Amino acid sequence: MVSELFVDVKPEEISIAVLEDKSLVELQKEARSDSFAVGNIYLGRVKKLLPGLNAVFVDVGYKKEAFLHYQDLGSNYGTQQKYLKQLKDDPKKKYSISKWQNAPEIEKDGSIGNILSVGQELFVQIAKEPISTKGPRLTTELSFAGRFLVVIPFSDKISVSTKIRSNEERARLRQLIQSVKPKNFSVIVRTSAEGKRVAELDSELKLLVKHWDDMVSKFTKLKAPAIVYEETERTVALLRDIFNESFQRIYVNDKEVYNNVHEYVNLIAPEQKSIVKLYNEDTPIFDKFAITKQIKALFGRTVTYKSGAYLIIEHTEAMHVIDVNSGNRTKGSTEQEKTAFEVNLAAATEIARQLRLRDMGGIIVVDFIDLAESGNRQQLYEHMCKAMANDRAKHNILPLSKFCLMQITRQRVRPILDVQTTENCPSCFGKGVIKSSILFTDSLEGKIECLVKKHNVKKFTLHVHPYVAAYINKGWFSLGFRWKMKYSTRMKVIADQSLTYLEYKFYDPEKNELDMQEKEIV
C-alpha cells in the first residue's frame, strides 16, 4: 500500500488529505482561527456545579463553557490538586513530581460537589472538540502523546498496545520502559513502538516529560482561563499518528507548514525527509492530484461505489443511518443470494472508508441487503471487521441481526466533516433568476479594470471553473491575452475545480483573496 499526504493551506482554513493507493481515505478541514484541538491543556476555572449530572461547567476561554463529568476527573485527581496547591503557595520552589507523595485515589462513585467548588482552578485537557451546540468535553487526567509513547503524570503504570501480539515483544517493551521511566509517570506504549530501540523510546520519553515540566513552569504566571500546553499543529499531529514506511509523498503548498513537516519527518525518519516537498504551482494542489474530484464524489447523501450499487447516508442528532442499495446491479442476475452477498461485501469496504473519511462517530446503523444464509452474514461481519482494522478511532462492531442490520459504535472526538457537494448559483444566490451567461466575461472584465485602474493591482490570479478557464484561454489571441494587453496586467487565469460554473475568485501574489464579489462593486 502506497500512502500520500497533501496539505492545502488557505488564508481561512487548512485541509489535509490522506490517499492510500490513490484513493482518498481521510480528509480533515480546520479553520485557522480554531484553537480548541483535542490534546490542548488549559488552566480552567469552575463556573457552575451540576449536582444532578454529577458534573461541572468549566471556563477555558471558549464561547460556551466546557463540560467536565466526575468520571473524567481520574483516580489521581487529588494528587494533582495537592501538587498544584503546593506550587501556588511556594512558586519559587521547584517540586519534582518523581519525589512527590501521591494522595489517596478519589472514590469511583463519589459526588463532584465534594471535590470541586465554584471558582476553583484546575488543569483540564480537551477530550472532545466543541460539537454542534455543545462546548468542549474535558478531562483532568492529562496525557502527552508522542509517536511511540503516551505519558500520563500522577500515576505509575505501564501499558502496552493490545495490537502488539507477540508476548516476547510486549515483555521486552515493558521491561525497557520500566528501566527508563521516571517515578509517578504512567506510560502507554503505542503500536508503532514495536521493534524500536531503547535510545529512540528513551529520547521521546524525555521529550514528553519535558512538555510537562514546561507546562508546570508556566502555571504560577497564568491566570485562568489560559492555555498552558498546545498540541502540535494538526498536520504534524496527524502525521505523528499515521506515518510509516509506506509513505512516498508529502506535498505542502505553504512554506511555513512545509518547514514544520520537514523538520518533524527529519526528526523521526531522517532517511525519508526527501519525500516532503513544497508545492508551488499555480493549479490548486487538490486539483493537481485529483483530490477535489474525489471529494465531490464521496461526500453527499448518495455515494455510488460499484457496478451501479450505491449507499444512502443520513445523519440525525442521535445516530447515522446507512442504507445499502444494489441499484441496477441485479439486472440479468439469477442468483439473488450471491448477488446480494457481493454487493454487501463491496458496501462494507466503502462504508469503512466513509466512516474514516467523514470522521463519523457515535452510533452507526447499516441496513445491508437481506441475506438468507447465516454463513454469508458471518463472512460479511468478518469482512467489515477487517475493513475497519486500520481505523485509528476506537470502534465496536456487532454481528448482523436476522434483519441484516449491523450496529457500529465509533469514537467521536470532533464534529463530523460535512462537505457540501451541491452548489448554489453564484449569480442569483438561489433565487432562480440570473443574468445572461454570455455577459459573464464582460462582468469579469469590469472587475479586472476595477482592480487595475481603481485599486492599482497589476499582478493577480483569477480562479474560475475549468470550463470558463478553457473559454478564456482558448486560442493564441485568447480573451485572457487581450485583457492582459488592454490593461497592462500580469494576470494568470487558473482552472479551479472547487468553484461553481459562474463563480470566480481573485488572489494577490501572497495568495490573499481580493474581495471583488458583485455585491461589493458599485
XYZ file of C-alpha atoms in Angstrom, residues 14 34 52 78 95 118 187 191 197 204 236 243 251 269 288 326 338 340 349 376 380 416 428 473 493 496 502 511-512:
29
model
C -6.127 24.146 6.336
C -9.741 27.312 15.739
C -27.955 16.265 39.008
C -6.414 14.509 44.468
C 8.808 20.376 43.257
C -17.176 27.273 42.107
C 3.444 5.250 30.091
C 1.707 0.074 18.386
C 15.428 0.502 20.163
C 10.820 10.504 23.156
C 2.145 17.256 12.351
C 3.389 7.992 9.427
C 3.107 17.740 -0.510
C 12.783 9.338 9.946
C -3.489 18.816 -9.433
C -28.000 -2.681 -5.312
C -24.841 -14.444 -4.402
C -26.688 -9.578 -2.584
C -15.423 -1.804 2.170
C -22.855 -15.249 4.438
C -19.863 -10.107 5.897
C -18.428 15.083 11.614
C -28.601 34.507 -8.233
C -7.624 30.840 -22.624
C -6.214 32.511 -15.217
C -10.208 25.665 -10.095
C -20.108 31.082 -12.776
C -2.486 34.139 -2.101
C -4.723 36.523 -0.171
